[in-house]
CSV table of C-alpha atoms in Angstrom, one decimal:
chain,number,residue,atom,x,y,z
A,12,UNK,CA,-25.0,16.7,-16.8
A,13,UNK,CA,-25.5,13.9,-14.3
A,14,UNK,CA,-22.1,12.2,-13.7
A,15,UNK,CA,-21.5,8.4,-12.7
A,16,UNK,CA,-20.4,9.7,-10.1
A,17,UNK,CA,-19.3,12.9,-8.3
A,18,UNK,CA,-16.6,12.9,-6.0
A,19,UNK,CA,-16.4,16.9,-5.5
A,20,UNK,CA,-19.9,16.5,-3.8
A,21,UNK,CA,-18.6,14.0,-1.0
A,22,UNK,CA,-15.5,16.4,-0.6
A,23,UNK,CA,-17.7,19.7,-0.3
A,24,UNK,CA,-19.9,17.4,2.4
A,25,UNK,CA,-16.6,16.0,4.8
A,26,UNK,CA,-14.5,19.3,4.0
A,27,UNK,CA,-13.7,20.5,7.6
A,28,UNK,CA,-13.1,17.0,9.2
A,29,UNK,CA,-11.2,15.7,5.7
A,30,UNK,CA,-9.1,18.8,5.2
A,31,UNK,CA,-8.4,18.8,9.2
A,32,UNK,CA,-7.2,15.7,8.8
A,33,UNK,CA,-4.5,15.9,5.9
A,34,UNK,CA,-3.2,19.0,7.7
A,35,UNK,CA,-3.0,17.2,10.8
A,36,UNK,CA,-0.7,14.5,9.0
A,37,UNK,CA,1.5,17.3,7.5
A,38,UNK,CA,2.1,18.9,10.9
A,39,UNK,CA,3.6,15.4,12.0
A,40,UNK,CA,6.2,15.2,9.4
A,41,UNK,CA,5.6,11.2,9.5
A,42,UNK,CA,4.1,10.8,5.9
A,43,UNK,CA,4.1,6.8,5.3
A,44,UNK,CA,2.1,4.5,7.6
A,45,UNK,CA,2.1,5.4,11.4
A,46,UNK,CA,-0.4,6.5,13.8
A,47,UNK,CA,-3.0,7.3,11.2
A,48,UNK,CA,-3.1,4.2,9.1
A,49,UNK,CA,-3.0,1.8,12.0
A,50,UNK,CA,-6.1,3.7,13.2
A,51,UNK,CA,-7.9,3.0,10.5
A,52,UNK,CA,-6.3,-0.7,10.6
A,53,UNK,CA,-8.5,-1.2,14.0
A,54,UNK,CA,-11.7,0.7,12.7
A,55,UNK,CA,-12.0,-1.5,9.1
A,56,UNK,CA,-10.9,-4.7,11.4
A,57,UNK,CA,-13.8,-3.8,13.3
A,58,UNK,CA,-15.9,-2.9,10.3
A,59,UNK,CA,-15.4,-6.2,8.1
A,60,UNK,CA,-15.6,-7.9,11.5
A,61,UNK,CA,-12.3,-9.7,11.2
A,62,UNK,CA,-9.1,-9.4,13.9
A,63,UNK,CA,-6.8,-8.4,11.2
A,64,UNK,CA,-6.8,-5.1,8.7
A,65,UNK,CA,-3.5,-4.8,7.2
A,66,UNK,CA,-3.3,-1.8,4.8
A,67,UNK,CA,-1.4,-1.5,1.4
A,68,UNK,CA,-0.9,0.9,-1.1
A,69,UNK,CA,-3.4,-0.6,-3.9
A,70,UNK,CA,-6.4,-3.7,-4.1
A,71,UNK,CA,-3.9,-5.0,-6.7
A,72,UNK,CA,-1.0,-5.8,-4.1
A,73,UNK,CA,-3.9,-6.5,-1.1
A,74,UNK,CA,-4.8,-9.3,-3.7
A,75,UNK,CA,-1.4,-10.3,-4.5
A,76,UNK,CA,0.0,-10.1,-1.0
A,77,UNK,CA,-3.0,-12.2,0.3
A,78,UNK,CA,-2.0,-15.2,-2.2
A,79,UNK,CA,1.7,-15.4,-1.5
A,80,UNK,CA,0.8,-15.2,2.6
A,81,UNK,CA,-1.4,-18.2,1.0
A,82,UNK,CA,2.0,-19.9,-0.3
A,83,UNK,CA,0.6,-19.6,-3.9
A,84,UNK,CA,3.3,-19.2,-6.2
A,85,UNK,CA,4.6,-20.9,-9.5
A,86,UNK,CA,3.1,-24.2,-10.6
A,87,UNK,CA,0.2,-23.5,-9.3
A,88,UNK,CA,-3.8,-22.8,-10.4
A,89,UNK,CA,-6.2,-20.7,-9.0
A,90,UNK,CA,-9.8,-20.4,-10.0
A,91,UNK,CA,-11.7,-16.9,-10.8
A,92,UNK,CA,-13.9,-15.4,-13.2
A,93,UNK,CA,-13.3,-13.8,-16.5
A,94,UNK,CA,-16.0,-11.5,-15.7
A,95,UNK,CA,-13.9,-8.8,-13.5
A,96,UNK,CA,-11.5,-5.5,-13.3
A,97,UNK,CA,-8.2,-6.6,-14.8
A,98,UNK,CA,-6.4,-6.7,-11.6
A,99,UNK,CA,-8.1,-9.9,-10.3
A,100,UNK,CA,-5.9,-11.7,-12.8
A,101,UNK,CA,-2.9,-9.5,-12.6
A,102,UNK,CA,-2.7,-10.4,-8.7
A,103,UNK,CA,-2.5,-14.0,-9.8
A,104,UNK,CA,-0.1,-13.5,-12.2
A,105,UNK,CA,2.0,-11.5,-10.5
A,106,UNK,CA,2.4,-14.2,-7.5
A,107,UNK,CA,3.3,-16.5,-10.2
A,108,UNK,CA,0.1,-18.7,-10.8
A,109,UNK,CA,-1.6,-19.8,-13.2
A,110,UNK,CA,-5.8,-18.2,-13.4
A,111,UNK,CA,-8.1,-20.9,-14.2
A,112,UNK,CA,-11.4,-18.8,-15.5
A,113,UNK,CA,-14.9,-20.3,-14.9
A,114,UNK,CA,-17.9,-18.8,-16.5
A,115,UNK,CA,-20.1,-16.6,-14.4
A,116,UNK,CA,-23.9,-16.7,-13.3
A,117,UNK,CA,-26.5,-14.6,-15.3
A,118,UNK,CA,-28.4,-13.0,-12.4
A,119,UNK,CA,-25.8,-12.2,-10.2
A,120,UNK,CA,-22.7,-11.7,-12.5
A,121,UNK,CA,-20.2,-13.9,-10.1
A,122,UNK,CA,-18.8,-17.0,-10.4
A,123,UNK,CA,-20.7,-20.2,-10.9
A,124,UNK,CA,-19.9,-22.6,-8.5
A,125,UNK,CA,-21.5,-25.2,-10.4
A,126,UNK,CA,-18.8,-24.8,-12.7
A,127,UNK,CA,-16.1,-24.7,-10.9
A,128,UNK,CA,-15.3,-28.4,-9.7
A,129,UNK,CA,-15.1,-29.3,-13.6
A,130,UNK,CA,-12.0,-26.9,-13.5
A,131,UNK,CA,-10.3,-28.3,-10.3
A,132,UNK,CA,-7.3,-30.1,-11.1
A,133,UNK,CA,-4.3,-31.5,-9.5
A,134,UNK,CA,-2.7,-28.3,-9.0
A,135,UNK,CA,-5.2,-25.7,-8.2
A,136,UNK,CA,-4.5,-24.3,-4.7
A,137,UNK,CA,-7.3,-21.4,-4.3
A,138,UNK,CA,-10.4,-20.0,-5.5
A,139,UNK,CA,-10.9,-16.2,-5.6
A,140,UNK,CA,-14.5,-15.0,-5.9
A,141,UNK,CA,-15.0,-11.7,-7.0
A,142,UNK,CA,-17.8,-9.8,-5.4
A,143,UNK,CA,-18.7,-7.8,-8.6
A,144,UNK,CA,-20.7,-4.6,-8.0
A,145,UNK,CA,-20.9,-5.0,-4.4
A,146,UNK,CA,-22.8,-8.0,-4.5
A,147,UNK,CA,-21.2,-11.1,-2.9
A,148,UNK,CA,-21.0,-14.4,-4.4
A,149,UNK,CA,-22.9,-17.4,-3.0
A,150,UNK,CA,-20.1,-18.6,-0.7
A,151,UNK,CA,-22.2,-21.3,0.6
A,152,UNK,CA,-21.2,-23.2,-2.2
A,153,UNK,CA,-18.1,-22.2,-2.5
A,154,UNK,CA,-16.8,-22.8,0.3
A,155,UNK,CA,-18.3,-26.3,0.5
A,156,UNK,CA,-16.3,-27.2,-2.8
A,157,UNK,CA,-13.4,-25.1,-1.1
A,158,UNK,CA,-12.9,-27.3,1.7
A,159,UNK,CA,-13.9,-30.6,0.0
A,160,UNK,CA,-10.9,-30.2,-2.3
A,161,UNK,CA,-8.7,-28.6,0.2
A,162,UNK,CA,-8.4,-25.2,-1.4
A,163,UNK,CA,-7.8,-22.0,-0.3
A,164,UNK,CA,-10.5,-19.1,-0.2
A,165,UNK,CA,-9.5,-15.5,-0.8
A,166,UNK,CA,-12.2,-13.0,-2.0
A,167,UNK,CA,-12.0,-11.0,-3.9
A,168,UNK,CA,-13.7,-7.9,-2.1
A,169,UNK,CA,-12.4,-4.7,-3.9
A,170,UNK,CA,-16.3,-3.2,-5.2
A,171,UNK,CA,-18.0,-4.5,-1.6
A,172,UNK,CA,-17.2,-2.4,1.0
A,173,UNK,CA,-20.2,-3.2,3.7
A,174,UNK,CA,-22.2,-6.0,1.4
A,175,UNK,CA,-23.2,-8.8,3.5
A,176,UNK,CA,-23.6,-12.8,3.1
A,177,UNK,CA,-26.3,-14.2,5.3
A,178,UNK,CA,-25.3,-11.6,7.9
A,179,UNK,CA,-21.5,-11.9,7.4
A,180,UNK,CA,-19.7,-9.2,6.4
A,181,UNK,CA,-17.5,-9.8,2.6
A,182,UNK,CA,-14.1,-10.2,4.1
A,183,UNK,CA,-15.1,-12.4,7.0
A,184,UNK,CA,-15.3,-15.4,4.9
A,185,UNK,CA,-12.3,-16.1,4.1
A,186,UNK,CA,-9.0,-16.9,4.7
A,187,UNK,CA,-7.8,-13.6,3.7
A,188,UNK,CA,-9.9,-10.7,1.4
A,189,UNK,CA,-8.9,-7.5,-0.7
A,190,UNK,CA,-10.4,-4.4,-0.9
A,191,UNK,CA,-9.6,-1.6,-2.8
A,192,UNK,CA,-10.2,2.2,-2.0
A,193,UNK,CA,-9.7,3.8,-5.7
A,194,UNK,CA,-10.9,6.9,-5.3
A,195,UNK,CA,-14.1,5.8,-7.1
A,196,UNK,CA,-14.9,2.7,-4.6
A,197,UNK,CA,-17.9,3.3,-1.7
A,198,UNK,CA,-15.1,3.8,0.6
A,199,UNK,CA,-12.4,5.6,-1.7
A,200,UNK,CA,-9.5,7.2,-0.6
A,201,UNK,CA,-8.0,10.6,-2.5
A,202,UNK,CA,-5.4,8.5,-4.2
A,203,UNK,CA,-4.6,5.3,-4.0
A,204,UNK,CA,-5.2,2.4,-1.2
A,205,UNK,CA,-6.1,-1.0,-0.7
A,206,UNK,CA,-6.4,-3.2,2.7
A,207,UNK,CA,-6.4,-7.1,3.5
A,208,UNK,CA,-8.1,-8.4,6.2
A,209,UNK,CA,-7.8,-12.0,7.8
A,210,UNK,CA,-8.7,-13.4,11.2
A,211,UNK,CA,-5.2,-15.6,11.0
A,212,UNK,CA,-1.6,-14.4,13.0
A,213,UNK,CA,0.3,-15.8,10.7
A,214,UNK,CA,-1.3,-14.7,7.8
A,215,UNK,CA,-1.5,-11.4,9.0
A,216,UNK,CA,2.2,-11.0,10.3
A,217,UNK,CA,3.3,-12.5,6.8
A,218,UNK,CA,1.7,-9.6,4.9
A,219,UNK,CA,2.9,-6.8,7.1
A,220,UNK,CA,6.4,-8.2,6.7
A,221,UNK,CA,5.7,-8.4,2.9
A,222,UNK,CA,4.5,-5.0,2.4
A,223,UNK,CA,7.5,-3.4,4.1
A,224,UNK,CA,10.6,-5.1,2.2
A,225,UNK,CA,10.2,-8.2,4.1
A,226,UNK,CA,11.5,-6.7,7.1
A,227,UNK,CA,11.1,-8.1,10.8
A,228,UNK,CA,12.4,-5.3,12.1
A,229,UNK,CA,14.4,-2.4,11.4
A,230,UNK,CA,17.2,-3.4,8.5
A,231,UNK,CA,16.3,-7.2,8.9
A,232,UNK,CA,14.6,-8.5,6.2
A,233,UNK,CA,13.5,-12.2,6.3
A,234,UNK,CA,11.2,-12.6,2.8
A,235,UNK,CA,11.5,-10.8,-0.7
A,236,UNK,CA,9.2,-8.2,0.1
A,237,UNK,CA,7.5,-5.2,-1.1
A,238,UNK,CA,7.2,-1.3,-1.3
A,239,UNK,CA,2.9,-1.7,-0.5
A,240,UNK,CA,2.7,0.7,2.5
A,241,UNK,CA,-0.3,2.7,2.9
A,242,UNK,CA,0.5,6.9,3.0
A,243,UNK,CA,-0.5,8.6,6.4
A,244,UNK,CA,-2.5,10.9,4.5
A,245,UNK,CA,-5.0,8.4,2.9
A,246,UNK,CA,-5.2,6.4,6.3
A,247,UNK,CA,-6.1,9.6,7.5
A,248,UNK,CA,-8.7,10.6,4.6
A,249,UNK,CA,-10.1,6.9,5.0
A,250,UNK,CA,-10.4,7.1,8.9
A,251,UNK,CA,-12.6,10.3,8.3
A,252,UNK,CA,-14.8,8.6,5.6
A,253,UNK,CA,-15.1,5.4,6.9
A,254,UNK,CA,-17.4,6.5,10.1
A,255,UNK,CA,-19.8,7.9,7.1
A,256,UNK,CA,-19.6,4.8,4.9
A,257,UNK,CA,-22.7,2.8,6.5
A,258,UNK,CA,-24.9,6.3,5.7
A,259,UNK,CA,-23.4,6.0,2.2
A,260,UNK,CA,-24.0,2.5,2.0
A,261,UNK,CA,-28.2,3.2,2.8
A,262,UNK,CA,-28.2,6.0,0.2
A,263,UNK,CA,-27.0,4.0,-2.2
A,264,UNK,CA,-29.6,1.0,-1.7
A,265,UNK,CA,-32.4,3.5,-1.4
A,266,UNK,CA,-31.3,4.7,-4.8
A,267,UNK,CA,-31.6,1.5,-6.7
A,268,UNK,CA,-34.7,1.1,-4.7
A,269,UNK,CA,-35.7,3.6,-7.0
A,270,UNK,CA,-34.4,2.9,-10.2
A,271,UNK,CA,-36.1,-0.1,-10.0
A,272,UNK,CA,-39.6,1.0,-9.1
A,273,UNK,CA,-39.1,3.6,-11.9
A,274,UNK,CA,-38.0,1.1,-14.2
A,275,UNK,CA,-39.8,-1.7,-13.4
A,276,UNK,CA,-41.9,-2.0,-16.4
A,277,UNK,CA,-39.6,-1.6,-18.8
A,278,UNK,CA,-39.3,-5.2,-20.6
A,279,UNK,CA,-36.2,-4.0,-22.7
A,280,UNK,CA,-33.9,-3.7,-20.3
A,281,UNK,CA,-32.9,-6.3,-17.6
A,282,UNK,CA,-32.1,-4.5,-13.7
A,283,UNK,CA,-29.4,-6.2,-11.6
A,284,UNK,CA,-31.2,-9.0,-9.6
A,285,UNK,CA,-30.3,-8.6,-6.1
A,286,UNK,CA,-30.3,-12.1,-4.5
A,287,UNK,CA,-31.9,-13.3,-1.3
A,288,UNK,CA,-29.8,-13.2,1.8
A,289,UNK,CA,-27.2,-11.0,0.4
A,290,UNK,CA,-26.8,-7.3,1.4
A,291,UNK,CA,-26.1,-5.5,-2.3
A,292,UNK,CA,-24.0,-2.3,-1.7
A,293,UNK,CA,-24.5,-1.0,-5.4
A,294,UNK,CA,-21.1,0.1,-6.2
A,295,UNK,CA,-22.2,-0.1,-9.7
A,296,UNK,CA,-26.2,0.1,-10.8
A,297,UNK,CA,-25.5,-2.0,-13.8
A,298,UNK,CA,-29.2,-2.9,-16.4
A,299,UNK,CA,-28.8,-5.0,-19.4
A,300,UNK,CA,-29.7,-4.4,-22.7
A,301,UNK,CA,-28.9,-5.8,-25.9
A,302,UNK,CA,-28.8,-2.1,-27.9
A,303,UNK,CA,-26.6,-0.5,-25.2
A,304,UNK,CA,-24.6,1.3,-27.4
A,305,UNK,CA,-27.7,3.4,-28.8
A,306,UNK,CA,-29.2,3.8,-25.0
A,307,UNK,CA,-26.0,5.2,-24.3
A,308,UNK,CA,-25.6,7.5,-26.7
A,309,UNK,CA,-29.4,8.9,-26.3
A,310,UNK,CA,-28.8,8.8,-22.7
A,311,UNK,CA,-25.3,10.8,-23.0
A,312,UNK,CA,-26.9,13.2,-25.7
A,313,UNK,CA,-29.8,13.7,-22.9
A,314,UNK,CA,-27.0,14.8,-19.9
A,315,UNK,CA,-26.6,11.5,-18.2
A,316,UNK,CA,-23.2,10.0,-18.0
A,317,UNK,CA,-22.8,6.0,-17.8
A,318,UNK,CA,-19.9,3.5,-17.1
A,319,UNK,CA,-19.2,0.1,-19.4
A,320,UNK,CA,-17.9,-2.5,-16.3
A,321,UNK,CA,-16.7,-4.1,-18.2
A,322,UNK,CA,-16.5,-4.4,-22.5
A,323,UNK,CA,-14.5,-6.6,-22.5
A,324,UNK,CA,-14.1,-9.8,-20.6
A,325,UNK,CA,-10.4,-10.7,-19.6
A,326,UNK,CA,-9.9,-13.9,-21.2
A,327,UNK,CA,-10.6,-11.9,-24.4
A,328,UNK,CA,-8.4,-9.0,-23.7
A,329,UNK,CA,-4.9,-8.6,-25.8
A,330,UNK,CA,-2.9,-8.7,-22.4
A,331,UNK,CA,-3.8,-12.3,-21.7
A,332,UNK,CA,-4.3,-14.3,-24.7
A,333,UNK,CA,-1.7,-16.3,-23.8
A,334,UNK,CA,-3.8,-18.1,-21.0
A,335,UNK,CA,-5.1,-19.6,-24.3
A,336,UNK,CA,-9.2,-19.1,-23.7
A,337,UNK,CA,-11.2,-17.7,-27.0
A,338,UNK,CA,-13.9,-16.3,-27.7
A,339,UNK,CA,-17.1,-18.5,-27.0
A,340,UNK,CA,-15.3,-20.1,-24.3
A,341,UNK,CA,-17.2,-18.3,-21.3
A,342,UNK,CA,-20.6,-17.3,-23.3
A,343,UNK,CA,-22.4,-15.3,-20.2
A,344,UNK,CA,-19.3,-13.2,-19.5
A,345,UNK,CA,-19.1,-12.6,-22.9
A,346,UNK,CA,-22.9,-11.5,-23.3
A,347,UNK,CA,-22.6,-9.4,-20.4
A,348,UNK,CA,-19.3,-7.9,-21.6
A,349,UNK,CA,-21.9,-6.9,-24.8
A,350,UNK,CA,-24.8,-5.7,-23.0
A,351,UNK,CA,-24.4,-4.1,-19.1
A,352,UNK,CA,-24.3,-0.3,-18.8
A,353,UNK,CA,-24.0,1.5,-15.6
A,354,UNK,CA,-25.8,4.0,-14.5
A,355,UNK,CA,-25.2,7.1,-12.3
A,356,UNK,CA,-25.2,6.0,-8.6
A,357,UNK,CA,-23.5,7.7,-5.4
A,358,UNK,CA,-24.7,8.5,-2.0
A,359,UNK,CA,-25.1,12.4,-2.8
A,360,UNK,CA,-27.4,12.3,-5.8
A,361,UNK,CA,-30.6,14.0,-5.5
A,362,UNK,CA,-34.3,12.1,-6.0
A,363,UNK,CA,-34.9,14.3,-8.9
A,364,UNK,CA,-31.6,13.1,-10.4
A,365,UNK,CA,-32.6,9.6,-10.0
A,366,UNK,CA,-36.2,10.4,-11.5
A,367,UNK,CA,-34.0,12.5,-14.7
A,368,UNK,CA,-32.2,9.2,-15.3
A,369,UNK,CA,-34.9,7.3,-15.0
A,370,UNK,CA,-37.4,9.1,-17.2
A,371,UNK,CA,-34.4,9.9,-20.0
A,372,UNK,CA,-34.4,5.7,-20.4
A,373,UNK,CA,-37.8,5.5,-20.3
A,374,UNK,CA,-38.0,7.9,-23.6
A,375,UNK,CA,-35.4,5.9,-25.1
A,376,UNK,CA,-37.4,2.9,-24.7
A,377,UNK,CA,-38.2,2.6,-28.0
A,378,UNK,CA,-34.1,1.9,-29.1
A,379,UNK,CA,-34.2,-1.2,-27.3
């Protein structure tokens, strides 16, 4: 079996320097935050190029802490895409605000931004782009429509560890950016973890009060805060990985290098477009085709495992009918919700792997 992706491999490859590390933490008896996770603070600072890294337990409260440092709250709009992991939305929710869902683009899966003035109104205060499967969104634009209406920009960076927008780094952009390091992620931890990074003071010494109960200081709490703090162990874990993730980052690109000259003349299936200027980091290797659900079983019958991100679109999930969208309302989410399948990348796999993939859709050609 090929998996979609195989953590066990990158644990066999960092074993002394991971396993050195948690043991490290355990000797010190200081198990939450501390020394190790304000090392790693600096290093991913330094990484995203940004002054601020301020780490959390989860991407879900990095997003939600980076909104109410924002002053979003209730009354409030802000702007994403239906097209995304459930927690985009549940961020927005949870700092009391209303999502406002704008359809997404075709070749690069994030949001239009030539949709999105139409769903500007009085009360919309931000606009979070999501940089789906490490690719960022064309910021250009959004930002220009950002600061014409006098909105706040917090991305959305949780699958884009390392992409790049015409040189800058996705979290440099703006005001304040998430990331997640689910174990899965480019940079995962061995748990859970998540970071926000800014280049503002106050945003920054808003969010560190807010992950730790509010407090400024020991006992003194000034704001309705949070339990969000980051474990010593995974700061640890991610200060080890993180000095590997640009390697990872390369693997992965060379990779879908590969896929797409093996797949390249294959007219039934669509490969994910990576757009000029933009560094792609693959988190996911997503094609498109409109029979995915026989590809997938030939290719699963054939030893390859794939991923669905993601079946269904969140303005058509259960969970949040009540923002009151329907189906037809957002018809390229929706057709992408219906035909992307992911296939198996991760730094470790082997050329031959990438050729077995390959050649197993190429035989299944004929379902499409």
């Amino acid at each position: 079996m090929i998996p979609l992706l195989d953590l066990r491999a990158q644990y066999a490859a960092l074993k002394p320097e991971l396993d050195a590390a948690v043991l490290d933490v355990l000797a010190s008896g200081a198990y939450v935050q501390g020394e190790p996770v304000e090392r790693f603070e600096r290093a991913f600072a330094d990484y995203c190029g940004v002054r601020h890294a301020i780490a959390v337990n989860t991407g879900t409260s990095a997003l939600h802490l980076a909104l109410l440092a924002a002053n979003i709250g209730p009354g409030d709009e802000v702007i994403t895409t239906p097209f995304t992991f459930v927690a985009t939305v549940a961020a927005i929710l949870y700092a009391g605000a209303r999502p406002v869902l704008v359809d997404v683009e075709p070749e690069s899966f994030n949001i239009d931004p030539s949709l999105i003035e139409a769903a500007i109104t009085p009360r919309t205060k931000a606009i979070v782009p999501v940089h789906l499967y490490g690719q960022m969104a064309d910021m250009t634009a959004i930002q220009a429509i950002a600061h014409s209406y006098g909105l706040t920009l917090i991305e959305d960076a949780c699958q884009a560890h390392g992409a790049e927008y015409r040189g800058r780094r996705a979290g440099s952009i703006g005001l304040s950016s998430a990331f997640s390091f689910y174990p899965g992620k480019n940079l995962g931890a061995c748990g859970e973890g998540g970071i926000v990074v800014t280049n503002s003071d106050e945003q920054m010494y808003t969010m560190r009060s807010l992950r730790d109960w509010g407090q400024a200081g020991r006992y003194n709490h000034v704001l309705k805060g949070f339990n969000y703090r980051m474990d010593a162990i995974q700061g640890a874990i991610l200060d080890v990985k993180l000095r590997y993730l640009e390697d990872w980052t390369e693997a992965r690109r060379a990779h879908a290098a590969r896929y797409r000259s093996l797949l390249a003349d294959i007219g039934s299936i669509k490969l994910p477009a990576e757009i000029q200027g933009r560094r792609h980091v693959y988190h996911v290797f997503a094609i498109r085709t409109r029979d995915r659900e026989a590809l997938r079983k030939q290719l699963g019958d054939e030893g390859v495992q794939t991923g669905l991100h993601y079946p269904i679109p969140v303005h058509l999930q259960k969970a949040h009918a009540d923002l009151g969208y329907v189906e037809g309302d957002f018809p390229v989410a929706e057709a992408l919700a219906r035909e992307v399948l992911s296939l198996p990348i991760y730094p470790e796999m082997s050329p031959r792997q990438i050729e077995t993939v390959a050649n197993a859709i190429k035989q299944d050609a004929y379902v499409v």
